[in-house]
Amino acid sequence: LVHVFRKRVGILPAIIVLIFAILGNIGMQESCIPFYPIAASIMLLAGYDRVAAAGSGILGVAAGFGGGLLNIFNVGLSQQILELPLFSGFSFRLFASIVFYAVAALYLVWYCQRIKKDPKKSVVAEEYIQQLSEKEEREAIPMTWQRGVALMGLGVALFMQGYGPLKLDWGISQITAIYVLLAIILSVVFKINPNKACDIYMEGAKKILPAAFILAVAGGVMVLMTNAKIIDTLIHSLVLTFEGKSQFGIMLILFLSIIAFEFVVSSGSGKAMLLMPILGPFAQIIGMSRQILVFIFQYADGATQYIWPTSGALLAGLGLCKVRYQDWVKFAWRPILFI
């Protein structure tokens, strides 16, 4: 990428943000973490500071995950709970996703041009000035045919993840099957023996297990609350609290409340499991569209995950890119606030 854009290095940040925004839009979040250091290496090689290097990937995912165009987790799960067609409301989310990408890309390009002109304006000025005085050598990794096939396979899987639910009436099970099939194909292409392939697959599954437990516990809590009629009590209390208030005011209160709740529960799918069974009937009673409720939840939950210090996805990404949280906040608060 650096070689291809060597004469137009100024647009490289926008290109990388676009790649990660696309991944974020289909719901990839923790899955993007291993790719952050790759994006950071490209940005460092292009002559930008470490915070901008990390931001090229993390801001892209924040914009994409916040837009939620084909986000199978926040949007897909919420719509499933509220019994809405999967990925309905596509046009509105497409518009929002474009706006969010523009905010992230323009901010990063502006910041990169600013520090190129004056390195002292970098969030990590001392480190950046030292970085510019040193030249770091990197080993070139060749693009073999196997790696080419792997990238194309991932591209096909990502395309089908969006196309399947929209045109073929697919659900989460069919999307999952695509990636299982891709894993089998890649193990053959890279000549990985079946035992080793299973070990690698289980290593990946282990990383997903904590999230699965969170969903299971959230589901268990909802079963207990439903059987004990606590859900009914909560919905009744909410209706009494908001009785007589305008829908716009209710939407704003819900939006800000979910942003605050994000600090306590960072898992978007976990929050969907906890909140949607309560907010769905509440919205129905006060006459609010269920689709609007999904939008409120998505936009309150999406990009804010990338500013709260309790977000595992953010802290893991910053750790891999060797960026301190306080430096990230100084850099990222503006685009996150705009979004």
Coordinates of C-alpha atoms in Angstrom, one line a residue:
L1 CA 0.0 0.0 0.0
V2 CA 2.8 2.4 0.9
H3 CA 4.5 1.6 -2.4
V4 CA 1.3 2.0 -4.4
F5 CA 0.4 5.4 -2.8
R6 CA 4.0 6.6 -2.5
K7 CA 3.2 9.7 -4.7
R8 CA -0.1 10.3 -3.0
V9 CA 0.7 9.4 0.6
G10 CA -1.7 12.1 1.9
I11 CA -4.8 10.0 0.9
L12 CA -3.4 6.8 2.5
P13 CA -5.0 7.5 5.9
A14 CA -8.5 7.8 4.2
I15 CA -7.9 4.5 2.3
I16 CA -7.1 2.6 5.5
V17 CA -10.0 4.1 7.4
L18 CA -12.3 3.0 4.5
I19 CA -11.1 -0.6 4.7
F20 CA -11.7 -0.8 8.5
A21 CA -15.0 1.1 8.2
I22 CA -16.3 -1.6 5.8
L23 CA -15.2 -4.3 8.2
G24 CA -16.9 -2.4 11.1
N25 CA -20.1 -2.0 9.1
I26 CA -20.5 -5.8 8.9
G27 CA -20.0 -6.1 12.6
M28 CA -16.3 -7.0 12.8
Q29 CA -15.0 -5.5 16.0
E30 CA -12.7 -7.8 18.2
S31 CA -12.0 -9.6 14.9
C32 CA -10.3 -6.5 13.6
I33 CA -7.8 -6.3 16.5
P34 CA -5.1 -8.5 14.9
F35 CA -5.2 -6.1 11.8
Y36 CA -4.6 -2.9 13.8
P37 CA -0.8 -3.4 14.0
I38 CA -0.6 -4.0 10.2
A39 CA -2.4 -0.7 9.6
A40 CA -0.2 1.0 12.1
S41 CA 2.9 -0.3 10.5
I42 CA 1.8 1.1 7.1
M43 CA 1.1 4.5 8.7
L44 CA 4.4 4.6 10.6
L45 CA 6.2 3.7 7.3
A46 CA 4.4 6.5 5.6
G47 CA 5.8 8.9 8.3
Y48 CA 2.9 9.5 10.7
D49 CA 2.9 9.3 14.4
R50 CA 1.9 6.3 16.5
V51 CA -1.5 7.7 17.6
A52 CA -2.5 8.4 14.0
A53 CA -1.2 4.9 13.1
A54 CA -3.5 3.3 15.6
G55 CA -6.3 5.6 14.7
S56 CA -6.4 4.6 11.1
G57 CA -7.7 1.2 12.1
I58 CA -9.6 2.0 15.3
L59 CA -11.4 5.1 14.1
G60 CA -12.4 3.2 10.9
V61 CA -14.0 0.4 13.0
A62 CA -15.6 3.0 15.3
A63 CA -17.2 4.8 12.3
G64 CA -18.2 1.5 10.6
F65 CA -19.5 -0.3 13.8
G66 CA -21.4 2.9 14.7
G67 CA -23.0 3.1 11.3
G68 CA -23.9 -0.6 11.5
L69 CA -24.9 -1.1 7.9
L70 CA -24.8 -4.9 8.0
N71 CA -23.8 -5.2 11.7
I72 CA -25.0 -8.8 12.5
F73 CA -24.4 -8.2 16.3
N74 CA -25.9 -4.9 17.4
V75 CA -28.4 -4.4 14.6
G76 CA -29.0 -8.0 13.6
L77 CA -29.5 -9.2 17.2
S78 CA -31.7 -6.2 18.1
Q79 CA -33.9 -6.7 15.1
Q80 CA -34.2 -10.4 15.7
I81 CA -35.3 -9.8 19.3
L82 CA -37.8 -7.1 18.2
E83 CA -39.0 -9.4 15.3
L84 CA -38.0 -7.0 12.6
P85 CA -36.7 -8.2 9.1
L86 CA -32.9 -8.6 9.3
F87 CA -31.1 -5.4 8.2
S88 CA -34.3 -3.5 7.5
G89 CA -33.8 0.2 7.5
F90 CA -30.8 -0.3 5.2
S91 CA -31.0 3.1 3.4
F92 CA -30.9 5.2 6.5
R93 CA -27.9 3.3 8.0
L94 CA -26.1 3.6 4.6
F95 CA -26.5 7.4 4.8
A96 CA -25.3 7.4 8.4
S97 CA -22.3 5.1 7.6
I98 CA -21.2 7.4 4.8
V99 CA -21.4 10.5 7.2
F100 CA -19.5 8.7 10.0
Y101 CA -16.8 7.5 7.5
A102 CA -16.4 11.1 6.2
V103 CA -16.0 12.4 9.8
A104 CA -13.3 9.8 10.7
A105 CA -11.4 10.1 7.4
L106 CA -11.4 13.9 7.1
Y107 CA -10.3 14.2 10.8
L108 CA -7.4 11.7 10.4
V109 CA -6.2 13.3 7.1
W110 CA -6.3 16.7 8.7
Y111 CA -4.4 15.5 11.8
C112 CA -1.8 13.7 9.6
Q113 CA -1.2 16.8 7.4
R114 CA -1.0 19.0 10.6
I115 CA 1.8 16.9 12.2
K116 CA 3.7 16.6 8.9
K117 CA 3.9 20.4 8.8
D118 CA 4.7 20.7 12.5
P119 CA 5.7 17.6 14.4
K120 CA 5.3 19.5 17.7
K121 CA 1.5 19.5 17.2
S122 CA 1.5 15.7 17.5
V123 CA -0.3 14.2 20.6
V124 CA 3.0 12.3 21.2
A125 CA 5.3 15.1 20.0
E126 CA 8.5 14.0 21.7
E127 CA 8.2 10.4 20.6
Y128 CA 7.2 11.5 17.0
I129 CA 10.2 13.8 16.7
Q130 CA 12.5 11.0 17.8
Q131 CA 10.7 8.6 15.4
L132 CA 11.4 11.0 12.4
S133 CA 15.1 11.0 13.2
E134 CA 15.3 7.2 13.1
K135 CA 14.7 4.9 10.2
E136 CA 13.3 1.5 11.1
E137 CA 13.9 -1.4 8.7
R138 CA 11.1 -3.8 8.1
E139 CA 11.1 -7.2 6.5
A140 CA 9.1 -7.4 3.3
I141 CA 6.4 -10.1 3.3
P142 CA 5.8 -11.5 -0.2
M143 CA 2.2 -11.9 -1.5
T144 CA 2.1 -15.6 -2.3
W145 CA -0.7 -17.2 -4.2
Q146 CA -2.0 -18.8 -0.9
R147 CA -2.2 -15.4 0.8
G148 CA -3.9 -14.0 -2.3
V149 CA -6.5 -16.8 -2.2
A150 CA -7.0 -16.2 1.6
L151 CA -7.7 -12.5 0.9
M152 CA -10.1 -13.2 -1.9
G153 CA -11.8 -15.9 0.2
L154 CA -12.3 -13.3 3.0
G155 CA -13.6 -10.8 0.5
V156 CA -16.2 -13.3 -0.8
A157 CA -17.2 -14.2 2.8
L158 CA -17.7 -10.5 3.7
F159 CA -19.7 -10.0 0.5
M160 CA -22.0 -13.0 1.2
Q161 CA -22.4 -11.8 4.8
G162 CA -24.1 -8.7 3.4
Y163 CA -25.8 -10.2 0.4
G164 CA -27.2 -13.3 2.1
P165 CA -29.5 -11.6 4.7
L166 CA -30.6 -8.9 2.2
K167 CA -31.4 -11.2 -0.8
L168 CA -31.4 -14.8 0.3
D169 CA -33.3 -14.5 3.6
W170 CA -30.2 -15.7 5.6
G171 CA -29.9 -15.6 9.4
I172 CA -27.0 -15.8 11.8
S173 CA -26.6 -19.6 11.3
Q174 CA -26.0 -19.4 7.5
I175 CA -23.5 -16.5 8.0
T176 CA -21.6 -18.6 10.6
A177 CA -21.5 -21.5 8.1
I178 CA -19.6 -19.3 5.5
Y179 CA -16.7 -18.8 7.9
V180 CA -16.6 -22.5 8.9
L181 CA -16.4 -23.3 5.2
L182 CA -13.7 -20.7 4.6
A183 CA -11.6 -22.1 7.5
I184 CA -11.8 -25.6 5.9
I185 CA -10.8 -24.3 2.5
L186 CA -7.9 -22.2 3.9
S187 CA -6.6 -25.2 5.8
V188 CA -6.4 -27.1 2.5
V189 CA -4.8 -24.2 0.6
F190 CA -2.1 -23.7 3.3
K191 CA -1.6 -27.5 3.6
I192 CA -2.3 -27.5 7.3
N193 CA -3.0 -31.0 8.6
P194 CA -6.4 -31.6 10.1
N195 CA -5.2 -31.9 13.7
K196 CA -3.3 -28.6 13.5
A197 CA -6.3 -26.9 11.8
C198 CA -8.6 -28.0 14.6
D199 CA -6.1 -26.7 17.2
I200 CA -6.0 -23.3 15.4
Y201 CA -9.8 -23.3 15.1
M202 CA -10.2 -24.0 18.9
E203 CA -7.7 -21.2 19.7
G204 CA -9.9 -18.8 17.9
A205 CA -13.0 -20.3 19.6
K206 CA -11.4 -19.7 23.0
K207 CA -11.3 -16.0 22.4
I208 CA -15.0 -15.9 21.6
L209 CA -16.0 -17.9 24.6
P210 CA -16.1 -15.0 27.1
A211 CA -18.5 -13.2 24.8
A212 CA -20.6 -16.3 24.5
F213 CA -20.8 -16.6 28.3
I214 CA -21.9 -12.9 28.6
L215 CA -24.7 -13.6 26.1
A216 CA -25.7 -16.8 28.0
V217 CA -25.8 -15.0 31.4
A218 CA -27.7 -12.1 29.8
G219 CA -30.2 -14.6 28.3
G220 CA -30.5 -16.4 31.7
V221 CA -31.2 -13.0 33.5
M222 CA -33.9 -12.3 30.9
V223 CA -35.6 -15.7 31.5
L224 CA -35.6 -15.1 35.3
M225 CA -36.9 -11.5 34.9
T226 CA -39.7 -12.7 32.5
N227 CA -40.8 -15.6 34.7
A228 CA -40.8 -13.5 37.8
K229 CA -42.9 -10.8 36.0
I230 CA -40.1 -8.2 36.7
I231 CA -40.1 -7.2 33.0
D232 CA -43.7 -6.3 33.2
T233 CA -43.1 -4.2 36.3
L234 CA -40.2 -2.4 34.6
I235 CA -42.2 -1.7 31.4
H236 CA -45.1 -0.4 33.6
S237 CA -42.7 1.9 35.5
L238 CA -41.1 3.2 32.3
V239 CA -44.5 4.0 30.8
L240 CA -45.6 5.9 34.0
T241 CA -42.2 7.8 34.1
F242 CA -42.4 9.0 30.4
E243 CA -46.2 9.5 30.2
G244 CA -47.0 12.9 28.7
K245 CA -43.5 13.5 27.4
S246 CA -42.8 14.1 23.7
Q247 CA -41.3 11.2 21.6
F248 CA -38.3 13.4 20.7
G249 CA -37.6 13.9 24.5
I250 CA -37.9 10.2 25.2
M251 CA -35.6 9.3 22.3
L252 CA -33.0 11.7 23.6
I253 CA -33.2 10.3 27.1
L254 CA -32.9 6.8 25.8
F255 CA -29.9 7.7 23.6
L256 CA -28.0 9.4 26.5
S257 CA -28.9 6.6 28.9
I258 CA -27.6 3.9 26.6
I259 CA -24.3 5.9 26.1
A260 CA -24.0 6.0 30.0
F261 CA -24.9 2.3 30.2
E262 CA -22.0 1.6 27.7
F263 CA -19.5 2.5 30.5
V264 CA -20.8 -0.4 32.6
V265 CA -21.6 -3.0 29.9
S266 CA -19.3 -2.6 26.8
S267 CA -20.7 -5.7 25.0
G268 CA -23.1 -4.5 22.3
S269 CA -24.8 -7.8 21.9
G270 CA -24.9 -8.2 25.7
K271 CA -26.7 -4.9 26.0
A272 CA -29.1 -5.8 23.2
M273 CA -30.0 -9.0 25.1
L274 CA -30.6 -7.0 28.3
L275 CA -32.4 -3.9 27.0
M276 CA -34.4 -4.9 23.9
P277 CA -36.9 -7.2 25.6
I278 CA -37.7 -4.3 28.0
L279 CA -37.5 -1.4 25.5
G280 CA -39.4 -3.2 22.7
P281 CA -42.8 -3.5 24.5
F282 CA -42.2 0.0 26.1
A283 CA -41.8 1.5 22.6
Q284 CA -44.9 -0.4 21.4
I285 CA -47.0 1.0 24.3
I286 CA -45.9 4.7 23.7
G287 CA -46.3 4.3 19.9
M288 CA -42.6 4.5 19.0
S289 CA -41.4 2.6 15.9
R290 CA -39.3 -0.5 16.7
Q291 CA -37.0 0.5 13.9
I292 CA -36.3 3.9 15.5
L293 CA -35.5 2.0 18.7
V294 CA -32.9 0.0 16.9
F295 CA -31.4 3.2 15.5
I296 CA -31.2 4.8 18.9
F297 CA -29.5 1.7 20.4
Q298 CA -27.1 1.4 17.5
Y299 CA -25.9 5.0 17.4
A300 CA -25.7 5.2 21.2
D301 CA -23.7 2.0 21.5
G302 CA -21.5 2.1 18.3
A303 CA -18.8 4.7 18.3
T304 CA -18.9 5.4 22.0
Q305 CA -17.3 2.0 22.6
Y306 CA -14.1 3.6 21.3
I307 CA -13.7 6.3 24.0
W308 CA -14.8 4.6 27.3
P309 CA -11.9 3.2 29.3
T310 CA -14.0 0.0 30.1
S311 CA -14.0 -1.1 26.4
G312 CA -12.0 -4.3 26.0
A313 CA -12.0 -3.9 22.2
L314 CA -10.4 -0.4 22.4
L315 CA -7.9 -1.2 25.2
A316 CA -6.7 -4.4 23.3
G317 CA -6.2 -2.4 20.1
L318 CA -4.3 0.4 21.9
G319 CA -2.2 -2.2 23.7
L320 CA -1.2 -3.9 20.4
C321 CA -0.3 -0.5 18.8
K322 CA 1.5 0.6 22.0
V323 CA -0.6 3.7 22.5
R324 CA -1.5 5.0 26.0
Y325 CA -5.2 5.5 26.7
Q326 CA -4.8 9.2 27.7
D327 CA -3.0 9.9 24.4
W328 CA -5.8 8.2 22.5
V329 CA -8.5 10.4 24.3
K330 CA -6.6 13.6 23.4
F331 CA -6.6 12.4 19.8
A332 CA -10.0 10.8 19.4
W333 CA -12.5 12.8 21.4
R334 CA -13.3 15.2 18.6
P335 CA -14.3 12.6 15.9
I336 CA -16.1 10.4 18.4
L337 CA -18.1 13.5 19.6
F338 CA -18.9 14.5 16.0
I339 CA -20.1 11.0 15.2

